[in-house]
Amino acid sequence: MPIAPKPSSALLIVGHGSTENPDSSTPYFEHADEIRSRGIFAEVHCCFWKEEPSMREAGYLVDSEEIYVVPDFISEGYFTQDVIPRELRLTGPTTVVGGKTYHYCLPVGVHRSMTGLILKRAREVAPGVDPAQTTLIITGHGTGLNQNSTKAIRDQVELIAASGAGYAAVLDAFMEEQPFIAGWDKMALTPNVIVVPFFISDGLHSYQDIPVLLGIENEVGAAASQREIFRHNPHHVRNKTLYYTSAIGTERLLADVILDQVSDFDRIHKLS
Amino acid sequence: MSIALQLRELLRSGIHRIGELEIQTDVYGYPYVICHHEDAERSTDSAFGGLEVHEGPADARDLSTYAPDGSYRFAKGQTNLKQGWVMALENEEDLRLALDQFYPAGVGLFLASRAGALETETLREKLDRQTGMYRFARTISDAGAQRLVREVCGPAHQCAKKILWRIAPETPLEDSEASRYNGIPGGLAESQAIPLLCREACNHFVAECRKAAKAENDARSEAT
């Protein structure tokens, strides 16, 4: 359902950002541009942990007295539960700070509508490929420090497996915990494999580290913005046909998921 | 009054510069035109003096991402903005949107400062909030932090921001070119420019603190 216009409210998209290259924050700005172009909010801004404007500067960007904050993060975890609330001084779902009312929404990655985006990505990267002969792997960082980062991916695996999309198998795999993405060819019993990185941006992990683990690059290459062309699919490697997509967060329609989180906030907290 | 309307008032009062950007009004039918201040004279020639024309604020991020030598401008206050372009803008909302891409929150920070409503943060507060590999930065000595301000900040190191923060509540910055800088590159009078304000140490400075803290720690280890 389309979101009702909020001409008196601001949307604040929060990202991680990087001091190393612009690839990390590009999707956030694109999501902001997309939502701004729809004229739903009075204003749309981004703020970051590792880039300007910082979260502490965000309050000085905003005119509106009501601000919806959506973490453009793939999972709930340390950043969404500790860092963002601390930096924005949020104490609950709705907090008044400096005379402005902040509504703190859930991160995009945990929304059920991510499932549709993953399936869209998979179809686009492997057009005409028979799902029955294909394994779909959703991959993320994984860390022993926080189970939430893997939970978001495992939830998506279950949703897609139950969706009737027809893939021979839908699996989760991680960079730093089992099952390891480096063993993708052993996990997949089908000739075709599609790997979707469950990250917001084509930053270090999805664009540089995982291709090495998959075996489509021999060493960590240049950042996405420093390459003249994006990689070509498919890759014929380890006796399989491998399709590797760009990070799920680079999908322009992720803007819809941001709006879905705003709608869900209103519904759950009875603001609409 | 909205930030965009306050910006309009600032321009009417004689302000025409923020950072390295010149803001011109009523040029060839456009209410606002921005360009690198070194291109300002050329931009008023016919057909914007042959400068690359960008209509609307959409390209502001691309124009501000890389320096002329191709390096990534990791801090937005860096004085290495590309030349050779103009951006024509239809209204003050678009102007504000463009300026917030070049200098994030720059106008809002100035307006808050002018209204006495800008909160600053000490370096210690900033470092104590760091996570992961940057947590170690908090161990830097006051002397080490003071030295870094001289070696990292200010116009001599390509940063155009006016530092508003202290090392700690009772520890102001030592006097230096960086600590004295007024946030206005090009030597323009303060009545003609919006200064770039640094209300908290940037992430580049935090990263340098981490390196310096490790060097201090290594030196202590070697001494014992």
Short mmCIF file of C-alpha atoms in Angstrom, two decimals:
data_model
loop_
_atom_site.label_atom_id
_atom_site.label_comp_id
_atom_site.label_asym_id
_atom_site.label_seq_id
_atom_site.Cartn_x
_atom_site.Cartn_y
_atom_site.Cartn_z
CA MET A 1 0.00 0.00 0.00
CA PRO A 2 1.48 3.39 -0.94
CA ILE A 3 2.53 5.48 2.00
CA ALA A 4 0.38 8.52 2.80
CA PRO A 5 2.21 11.81 2.20
CA LYS A 6 3.83 13.38 5.26
CA PRO A 7 4.25 17.00 4.23
CA SER A 8 5.16 18.10 7.75
CA SER A 9 7.71 15.39 8.48
CA ALA A 10 11.32 14.72 7.62
CA LEU A 11 12.90 11.39 6.76
CA LEU A 12 16.39 10.76 8.08
CA ILE A 13 18.22 7.81 6.52
CA VAL A 14 21.09 6.58 8.66
CA GLY A 15 24.05 4.74 7.15
CA HIS A 16 27.48 3.58 8.18
CA GLY A 17 29.64 5.35 5.57
CA SER A 18 33.38 5.15 5.06
CA THR A 19 36.39 7.44 5.03
CA GLU A 20 38.05 5.21 2.40
CA ASN A 21 35.84 5.52 -0.69
CA PRO A 22 32.41 6.82 -1.72
CA ASP A 23 30.94 3.42 -2.61
CA SER A 24 29.80 2.78 0.93
CA SER A 25 27.44 5.75 1.05
CA THR A 26 26.32 5.90 -2.59
CA PRO A 27 23.22 3.70 -2.04
CA TYR A 28 22.03 5.84 0.86
CA PHE A 29 22.14 8.98 -1.25
CA GLU A 30 20.37 7.18 -4.09
CA HIS A 31 17.63 5.97 -1.76
CA ALA A 32 17.26 9.53 -0.46
CA ASP A 33 17.08 10.92 -4.03
CA GLU A 34 14.45 8.37 -4.99
CA ILE A 35 12.25 9.12 -1.99
CA ARG A 36 12.77 12.87 -2.34
CA SER A 37 11.62 12.66 -5.96
CA ARG A 38 8.31 11.19 -4.81
CA GLY A 39 7.50 14.26 -2.70
CA ILE A 40 6.23 12.26 0.26
CA PHE A 41 8.20 14.03 2.97
CA ALA A 42 8.88 17.72 3.53
CA GLU A 43 12.59 16.87 3.46
CA VAL A 44 14.83 13.82 3.15
CA HIS A 45 18.36 13.69 4.55
CA CYS A 46 21.14 11.18 5.14
CA CYS A 47 23.55 11.02 8.07
CA PHE A 48 26.36 8.64 8.93
CA TRP A 49 28.62 7.12 11.52
CA LYS A 50 31.80 7.46 9.44
CA GLU A 51 30.95 10.27 7.03
CA GLU A 52 29.54 13.76 7.04
CA PRO A 53 27.02 14.77 8.11
CA SER A 54 27.40 12.85 11.34
CA MET A 55 24.40 11.71 13.32
CA ARG A 56 25.12 14.46 15.85
CA GLU A 57 24.99 17.03 13.02
CA ALA A 58 21.74 15.69 11.63
CA GLY A 59 19.54 17.77 13.94
CA TYR A 60 20.99 20.91 12.39
CA LEU A 61 19.96 19.74 8.90
CA VAL A 62 16.29 19.34 9.61
CA ASP A 63 13.56 21.98 9.62
CA SER A 64 10.63 19.70 10.40
CA GLU A 65 9.58 19.05 13.96
CA GLU A 66 8.75 15.40 13.30
CA ILE A 67 11.51 13.13 12.01
CA TYR A 68 11.29 9.49 10.95
CA VAL A 69 14.66 7.80 11.39
CA VAL A 70 15.25 4.68 9.28
CA PRO A 71 18.51 2.78 9.70
CA ASP A 72 19.62 1.71 6.22
CA PHE A 73 21.23 -1.35 7.78
CA ILE A 74 20.74 -5.00 6.93
CA SER A 75 20.13 -6.26 10.44
CA GLU A 76 19.37 -5.31 13.99
CA GLY A 77 22.49 -5.28 16.05
CA TYR A 78 25.09 -3.16 17.71
CA PHE A 79 24.68 -0.18 15.37
CA THR A 80 20.91 -0.09 15.31
CA GLN A 81 20.45 -0.94 18.99
CA ASP A 82 23.35 0.94 20.58
CA VAL A 83 25.20 3.38 18.34
CA ILE A 84 22.32 5.09 16.49
CA PRO A 85 20.11 5.60 19.60
CA ARG A 86 23.10 6.90 21.54
CA GLU A 87 24.23 9.28 18.80
CA LEU A 88 20.73 10.64 18.14
CA ARG A 89 19.89 10.51 21.88
CA LEU A 90 16.86 8.28 21.34
CA THR A 91 15.42 6.47 24.33
CA GLY A 92 12.53 4.57 22.76
CA PRO A 93 10.41 4.27 19.62
CA THR A 94 9.50 7.96 19.93
CA THR A 95 11.75 10.50 21.64
CA VAL A 96 11.62 14.29 21.84
CA VAL A 97 15.12 15.73 21.45
CA GLY A 98 15.76 19.46 21.30
CA GLY A 99 12.09 20.15 20.62
CA LYS A 100 11.91 17.71 17.69
CA THR A 101 10.05 14.40 17.77
CA TYR A 102 12.05 11.43 16.48
CA HIS A 103 10.38 8.18 15.47
CA TYR A 104 12.89 5.35 15.36
CA CYS A 105 11.96 2.72 12.76
CA LEU A 106 13.39 -0.76 12.31
CA PRO A 107 16.29 -1.30 9.90
CA VAL A 108 15.45 -2.03 6.27
CA GLY A 109 17.05 -5.48 6.22
CA VAL A 110 14.57 -7.04 8.64
CA HIS A 111 11.50 -6.03 6.68
CA ARG A 112 9.54 -8.84 5.03
CA SER A 113 9.50 -6.97 1.71
CA MET A 114 13.24 -7.62 1.34
CA THR A 115 12.26 -11.08 0.13
CA GLY A 116 10.81 -9.66 -3.07
CA LEU A 117 13.94 -7.63 -3.71
CA ILE A 118 16.20 -10.64 -3.35
CA LEU A 119 14.06 -12.65 -5.78
CA LYS A 120 14.05 -9.74 -8.24
CA ARG A 121 17.83 -9.48 -8.04
CA ALA A 122 18.21 -13.22 -8.58
CA ARG A 123 15.90 -13.21 -11.63
CA GLU A 124 17.67 -10.22 -13.16
CA VAL A 125 21.17 -11.59 -12.79
CA ALA A 126 20.29 -14.99 -14.27
CA PRO A 127 17.58 -14.42 -16.87
CA GLY A 128 16.18 -17.58 -18.37
CA VAL A 129 18.02 -19.83 -15.94
CA ASP A 130 15.83 -22.67 -14.63
CA PRO A 131 15.35 -22.23 -10.84
CA ALA A 132 14.97 -26.00 -10.49
CA GLN A 133 18.60 -26.33 -11.61
CA THR A 134 19.77 -23.46 -9.43
CA THR A 135 20.83 -22.91 -5.84
CA LEU A 136 20.24 -19.44 -4.39
CA ILE A 137 22.73 -18.44 -1.71
CA ILE A 138 22.24 -15.33 0.41
CA THR A 139 25.49 -14.29 1.96
CA GLY A 140 26.50 -11.87 4.68
CA HIS A 141 29.33 -11.06 7.03
CA GLY A 142 28.47 -13.17 10.05
CA THR A 143 30.16 -12.63 13.36
CA GLY A 144 30.27 -14.48 16.63
CA LEU A 145 29.67 -11.13 18.35
CA ASN A 146 26.07 -10.67 17.30
CA GLN A 147 23.62 -13.33 16.18
CA ASN A 148 21.22 -10.75 14.74
CA SER A 149 23.38 -10.14 11.69
CA THR A 150 22.95 -13.76 10.64
CA LYS A 151 19.33 -14.00 11.75
CA ALA A 152 18.17 -11.47 9.13
CA ILE A 153 19.69 -13.66 6.41
CA ARG A 154 18.37 -16.93 7.82
CA ASP A 155 14.91 -15.39 8.00
CA GLN A 156 15.12 -14.46 4.31
CA VAL A 157 16.27 -17.97 3.41
CA GLU A 158 13.21 -19.43 5.13
CA LEU A 159 10.86 -16.92 3.49
CA ILE A 160 12.23 -17.58 0.00
CA ALA A 161 12.24 -21.34 0.48
CA ALA A 162 8.56 -21.08 1.42
CA SER A 163 7.71 -18.61 -1.34
CA GLY A 164 7.33 -21.11 -4.17
CA ALA A 165 10.06 -19.42 -6.20
CA GLY A 166 11.13 -22.86 -7.32
CA TYR A 167 14.85 -22.84 -6.52
CA ALA A 168 16.36 -26.26 -5.97
CA ALA A 169 17.79 -24.98 -2.71
CA VAL A 170 17.99 -21.69 -0.83
CA LEU A 171 20.95 -21.42 1.53
CA ASP A 172 22.68 -18.99 3.85
CA ALA A 173 26.45 -18.54 3.93
CA PHE A 174 28.83 -16.16 5.68
CA MET A 175 32.27 -14.67 5.43
CA GLU A 176 33.33 -15.30 9.00
CA GLU A 177 31.14 -18.06 10.38
CA GLN A 178 29.72 -21.37 9.27
CA PRO A 179 28.51 -22.20 6.75
CA PHE A 180 31.35 -20.37 5.01
CA ILE A 181 30.71 -18.77 1.63
CA ALA A 182 34.15 -19.94 0.51
CA GLY A 183 32.63 -23.45 0.30
CA TRP A 184 29.71 -22.42 -1.95
CA ASP A 185 30.47 -25.01 -4.61
CA LYS A 186 30.39 -27.84 -2.06
CA MET A 187 27.06 -26.68 -0.64
CA ALA A 188 25.33 -26.40 -3.99
CA LEU A 189 24.27 -29.62 -5.69
CA THR A 190 22.99 -27.88 -8.82
CA PRO A 191 24.93 -26.74 -11.91
CA ASN A 192 23.83 -23.11 -11.44
CA VAL A 193 24.42 -20.98 -8.37
CA ILE A 194 23.22 -17.44 -7.69
CA VAL A 195 24.88 -15.56 -4.84
CA VAL A 196 23.19 -12.43 -3.49
CA PRO A 197 25.28 -10.41 -1.01
CA PHE A 198 23.04 -9.17 1.80
CA PHE A 199 24.83 -5.87 2.30
CA ILE A 200 23.67 -2.29 1.75
CA SER A 201 26.59 -1.20 -0.40
CA ASP A 202 29.17 -2.60 -2.77
CA GLY A 203 31.89 -1.80 -0.32
CA LEU A 204 34.88 -3.76 0.83
CA HIS A 205 33.04 -6.96 1.79
CA SER A 206 30.64 -7.54 -1.08
CA TYR A 207 32.73 -6.07 -3.87
CA GLN A 208 36.26 -6.93 -2.87
CA ASP A 209 36.38 -9.71 -0.24
CA ILE A 210 33.59 -12.10 -1.27
CA PRO A 211 34.65 -12.36 -4.96
CA VAL A 212 37.96 -13.76 -3.71
CA LEU A 213 36.17 -16.25 -1.46
CA LEU A 214 33.98 -17.28 -4.41
CA GLY A 215 37.02 -17.79 -6.61
CA ILE A 216 36.06 -15.26 -9.29
CA GLU A 217 38.97 -12.98 -8.33
CA ASN A 218 42.45 -14.08 -7.33
CA GLU A 219 43.10 -11.19 -5.02
CA VAL A 220 41.24 -8.28 -3.47
CA GLY A 221 40.82 -5.80 -6.31
CA ALA A 222 39.99 -2.13 -6.58
CA ALA A 223 36.88 -0.58 -5.08
CA ALA A 224 33.74 -0.60 -7.23
CA SER A 225 34.09 3.11 -8.00
CA GLN A 226 37.66 2.57 -9.20
CA ARG A 227 36.77 -0.06 -11.80
CA GLU A 228 35.71 0.85 -15.28
CA ILE A 229 33.16 -1.93 -15.64
CA PHE A 230 31.17 -4.01 -13.24
CA ARG A 231 31.84 -7.72 -13.32
CA HIS A 232 30.22 -9.76 -16.06
CA ASN A 233 28.04 -12.77 -15.28
CA PRO A 234 28.05 -15.70 -15.41
CA HIS A 235 31.36 -16.94 -14.04
CA HIS A 236 32.39 -20.48 -14.95
CA VAL A 237 34.32 -21.54 -11.89
CA ARG A 238 34.77 -24.73 -9.85
CA ASN A 239 32.71 -26.66 -12.42
CA LYS A 240 29.64 -24.53 -11.79
CA THR A 241 27.96 -21.59 -13.45
CA LEU A 242 28.00 -18.82 -10.89
CA TYR A 243 25.97 -15.61 -10.96
CA TYR A 244 27.07 -12.97 -8.45
CA THR A 245 24.85 -9.93 -7.95
CA SER A 246 25.71 -6.52 -6.58
CA ALA A 247 24.78 -5.84 -2.96
CA ILE A 248 21.05 -5.97 -2.27
CA GLY A 249 21.13 -2.42 -0.87
CA THR A 250 22.17 -1.00 -4.24
CA GLU A 251 18.72 -1.87 -5.53
CA ARG A 252 16.90 1.41 -6.11
CA LEU A 253 13.64 -0.17 -4.92
CA LEU A 254 15.14 -0.41 -1.46
CA ALA A 255 13.62 3.06 -1.20
CA ASP A 256 10.26 1.25 -0.99
CA VAL A 257 11.51 -0.82 1.93
CA ILE A 258 12.51 2.36 3.75
CA LEU A 259 8.98 3.66 3.22
CA ASP A 260 7.56 0.30 4.33
CA GLN A 261 9.43 0.65 7.62
CA VAL A 262 7.92 4.12 8.11
CA SER A 263 4.43 2.74 7.41
CA ASP A 264 5.01 -0.15 9.79
CA PHE A 265 6.15 2.24 12.49
CA ASP A 266 2.94 4.24 12.16
CA ARG A 267 0.83 1.11 12.13
CA ILE A 268 2.52 -0.50 15.14
CA HIS A 269 2.65 2.71 17.14
CA LYS A 270 -0.82 3.81 15.98
CA LEU A 271 0.22 7.14 14.52
CA SER A 272 -1.77 6.88 11.31
CA MET B 1 11.74 30.35 9.39
CA SER B 2 13.04 27.41 7.35
CA ILE B 3 16.75 26.94 6.74
CA ALA B 4 16.21 27.69 3.02
CA LEU B 5 14.50 31.01 3.76
CA GLN B 6 17.15 31.96 6.30
CA LEU B 7 19.72 31.18 3.63
CA ARG B 8 17.93 33.56 1.28
CA GLU B 9 18.11 36.28 3.93
CA LEU B 10 21.83 35.64 4.42
CA LEU B 11 22.44 36.08 0.69
CA ARG B 12 20.40 39.30 0.67
CA SER B 13 22.54 40.59 3.53
CA GLY B 14 25.68 40.33 1.40
CA ILE B 15 26.92 36.80 2.03
CA HIS B 16 28.06 35.12 -1.20
CA ARG B 17 30.48 32.39 -0.20
CA ILE B 18 30.57 29.10 1.70
CA GLY B 19 33.78 27.09 1.72
CA GLU B 20 35.17 27.21 -1.80
CA LEU B 21 31.76 27.88 -3.34
CA GLU B 22 30.70 31.25 -4.70
CA ILE B 23 26.92 31.78 -4.62
CA GLN B 24 25.63 34.20 -7.23
CA THR B 25 22.07 35.44 -7.60
CA ASP B 26 20.08 36.26 -10.73
CA VAL B 27 22.44 35.00 -13.40
CA TYR B 28 20.92 34.49 -16.87
CA GLY B 29 17.46 34.02 -15.41
CA TYR B 30 18.52 31.59 -12.73
CA PRO B 31 17.81 32.77 -9.19
CA TYR B 32 20.97 31.05 -7.91
CA VAL B 33 24.18 29.87 -9.51
CA ILE B 34 27.04 28.25 -7.61
CA CYS B 35 30.57 27.50 -8.78
CA HIS B 36 34.11 27.25 -7.45
CA HIS B 37 35.03 30.77 -6.31
CA GLU B 38 38.04 30.75 -8.65
CA ASP B 39 35.55 30.40 -11.54
CA ALA B 40 33.23 33.14 -10.33
CA GLU B 41 34.36 35.81 -12.76
CA ARG B 42 34.29 33.46 -15.73
CA SER B 43 30.83 32.18 -14.84
CA THR B 44 29.25 35.58 -15.52
CA ASP B 45 30.51 35.62 -19.13
CA SER B 46 28.09 34.59 -21.85
CA ALA B 47 27.12 30.91 -21.76
CA PHE B 48 28.63 30.71 -18.26
CA GLY B 49 32.09 31.25 -19.71
CA GLY B 50 32.17 27.79 -21.22
CA LEU B 51 32.00 26.11 -17.81
CA GLU B 52 30.21 22.76 -17.61
CA VAL B 53 26.60 23.55 -16.71
CA HIS B 54 24.62 21.42 -14.26
CA GLU B 55 20.96 22.28 -13.90
CA GLY B 56 19.47 21.43 -10.52
CA PRO B 57 21.19 20.05 -7.42
CA ALA B 58 21.35 16.37 -8.51
CA ASP B 59 25.04 16.38 -9.51
CA ALA B 60 26.31 18.10 -6.37
CA ARG B 61 27.47 14.89 -4.75
CA ASP B 62 29.38 13.76 -7.84
CA LEU B 63 31.07 17.14 -8.20
CA SER B 64 32.22 17.08 -4.59
CA THR B 65 33.35 13.45 -4.37
CA TYR B 66 36.76 13.60 -6.04
CA ALA B 67 39.56 16.17 -6.08
CA PRO B 68 41.08 17.31 -9.40
CA ASP B 69 43.85 14.70 -8.97
CA GLY B 70 41.23 11.93 -8.69
CA SER B 71 41.65 11.39 -4.96
CA TYR B 72 38.58 10.78 -2.78
CA ARG B 73 37.61 13.84 -0.76
CA PHE B 74 37.05 11.94 2.50
CA ALA B 75 36.41 15.16 4.44
CA LYS B 76 33.99 17.67 3.00
CA GLY B 77 35.88 20.66 4.36
CA GLN B 78 38.88 19.86 2.18
CA THR B 79 40.07 22.78 0.07
CA ASN B 80 40.46 20.77 -3.10
CA LEU B 81 37.09 21.19 -4.78
CA LYS B 82 37.08 20.73 -8.56
CA GLN B 83 36.78 23.75 -10.81
CA GLY B 84 35.31 24.05 -14.30
CA TRP B 85 31.57 23.80 -13.63
CA VAL B 86 28.56 25.87 -12.63
CA MET B 87 25.32 24.70 -11.06
CA ALA B 88 22.15 26.61 -11.91
CA LEU B 89 19.38 26.39 -9.31
CA GLU B 90 15.72 27.32 -9.51
CA ASN B 91 15.03 28.22 -5.89
CA GLU B 92 16.50 28.39 -2.41
CA GLU B 93 15.31 24.88 -1.55
CA ASP B 94 17.42 23.48 -4.39
CA LEU B 95 20.28 25.76 -3.38
CA ARG B 96 20.12 24.44 0.15
CA LEU B 97 20.00 20.85 -1.10
CA ALA B 98 23.09 21.44 -3.25
CA LEU B 99 25.02 23.17 -0.46
CA ASP B 100 24.22 20.30 1.91
CA GLN B 101 25.91 17.91 -0.53
CA PHE B 102 29.03 20.06 -0.84
CA TYR B 103 29.16 21.03 2.83
CA PRO B 104 26.87 18.71 4.82
CA ALA B 105 24.79 20.63 7.36
CA GLY B 106 27.09 23.63 6.76
CA VAL B 107 24.29 26.20 6.53
CA GLY B 108 22.32 24.68 9.43
CA LEU B 109 25.37 24.58 11.68
CA PHE B 110 26.07 28.24 10.97
CA LEU B 111 22.48 29.26 11.64
CA ALA B 112 22.47 27.31 14.91
CA SER B 113 25.77 28.90 15.90
CA ARG B 114 24.47 32.38 15.13
CA ALA B 115 21.39 31.66 17.25
CA GLY B 116 23.57 30.42 20.12
CA ALA B 117 22.11 26.92 19.74
CA LEU B 118 25.10 24.96 18.45
CA GLU B 119 26.37 22.28 20.82
CA THR B 120 29.98 21.27 20.45
CA GLU B 121 31.70 18.13 21.63
CA THR B 122 35.12 17.77 23.13
CA LEU B 123 37.63 15.43 21.53
CA ARG B 124 37.49 13.23 24.63
CA GLU B 125 33.71 12.81 24.27
CA LYS B 126 34.14 11.95 20.60
CA LEU B 127 36.92 9.42 21.18
CA ASP B 128 35.11 7.79 24.10
CA ARG B 129 32.22 6.94 21.74
CA GLN B 130 34.37 5.13 19.18
CA THR B 131 33.87 1.43 18.59
CA GLY B 132 35.80 -1.50 17.19
CA MET B 133 39.32 -0.78 16.01
CA TYR B 134 38.93 2.94 16.73
CA ARG B 135 38.33 2.34 20.44
CA PHE B 136 42.08 2.53 21.02
CA ALA B 137 42.12 6.16 19.84
CA ARG B 138 40.88 7.26 23.28
CA THR B 139 44.27 6.48 24.82
CA ILE B 140 45.97 9.38 22.99
CA SER B 141 47.63 11.87 25.34
CA ASP B 142 46.53 15.50 25.46
CA ALA B 143 49.93 16.51 24.12
CA GLY B 144 49.58 14.05 21.26
CA ALA B 145 46.11 15.39 20.43
CA GLN B 146 47.33 18.99 20.50
CA ARG B 147 50.14 18.06 18.11
CA LEU B 148 47.68 16.34 15.75
CA VAL B 149 45.55 19.48 15.55
CA ARG B 150 48.63 21.32 14.28
CA GLU B 151 49.56 18.48 11.90
CA VAL B 152 46.13 17.49 10.54
CA CYS B 153 43.77 20.46 10.78
CA GLY B 154 43.63 23.93 9.28
CA PRO B 155 44.23 25.40 5.85
CA ALA B 156 47.84 24.25 5.73
CA HIS B 157 46.45 20.70 5.67
CA GLN B 158 43.63 21.39 3.23
CA CYS B 159 40.87 21.75 5.79
CA ALA B 160 38.74 24.89 5.68
CA LYS B 161 36.78 24.35 8.90
CA LYS B 162 36.80 26.52 11.98
CA ILE B 163 37.43 24.31 14.99
CA LEU B 164 34.93 24.86 17.78
CA TRP B 165 35.83 21.90 20.00
CA ARG B 166 38.28 21.48 22.85
CA ILE B 167 40.37 18.51 23.88
CA ALA B 168 38.39 18.33 27.15
CA PRO B 169 36.11 20.80 28.97
CA GLU B 170 39.06 22.35 30.82
CA THR B 171 41.58 21.86 28.01
CA PRO B 172 41.27 24.28 25.09
CA LEU B 173 43.29 23.90 21.94
CA GLU B 174 46.75 25.40 22.05
CA ASP B 175 47.25 28.41 19.85
CA SER B 176 48.14 27.52 16.25
CA GLU B 177 47.21 28.46 12.71
CA ALA B 178 44.67 25.61 12.78
CA SER B 179 43.07 26.66 16.08
CA ARG B 180 42.86 30.31 14.99
CA TYR B 181 41.40 29.66 11.53
CA ASN B 182 38.00 31.28 10.91
CA GLY B 183 36.49 28.76 8.47
CA ILE B 184 36.53 31.10 5.47
CA PRO B 185 38.99 30.19 2.72
CA GLY B 186 40.22 32.91 0.40
CA GLY B 187 40.59 35.65 2.98
CA LEU B 188 37.07 37.01 2.49
CA ALA B 189 35.54 39.29 5.14
CA GLU B 190 33.38 37.50 7.71
CA SER B 191 30.36 39.56 6.62
CA GLN B 192 30.55 37.98 3.15
CA ALA B 193 30.83 34.27 3.91
CA ILE B 194 29.22 31.43 5.82
CA PRO B 195 32.13 29.92 7.79
CA LEU B 196 32.50 26.15 7.80
CA LEU B 197 32.18 25.00 11.39
CA CYS B 198 33.74 21.94 12.99
CA ARG B 199 31.60 21.11 16.03
CA GLU B 200 33.24 17.72 16.61
CA ALA B 201 36.49 16.13 15.48
CA CYS B 202 35.99 14.43 12.10
CA ASN B 203 36.51 10.73 11.42
CA HIS B 204 39.78 11.45 9.66
CA PHE B 205 41.05 13.10 12.86
CA VAL B 206 39.81 10.12 14.89
CA ALA B 207 41.71 7.76 12.59
CA GLU B 208 44.84 9.87 13.04
CA CYS B 209 44.32 9.78 16.82
CA ARG B 210 44.25 6.00 16.67
CA LYS B 211 47.55 5.89 14.78
CA ALA B 212 49.16 8.39 17.16
CA ALA B 213 47.83 6.53 20.21
CA LYS B 214 49.35 3.30 18.94
CA ALA B 215 52.67 5.04 18.34
CA GLU B 216 52.57 6.43 21.89
CA ASN B 217 51.79 2.98 23.23
CA ASP B 218 54.64 1.42 21.24
CA ALA B 219 57.03 4.08 22.51
CA ARG B 220 55.98 3.37 26.11
CA SER B 221 56.47 -0.36 25.59
CA GLU B 222 59.95 0.16 24.19
CA ALA B 223 60.86 2.42 27.11
CA THR B 224 59.98 -0.24 29.72
#
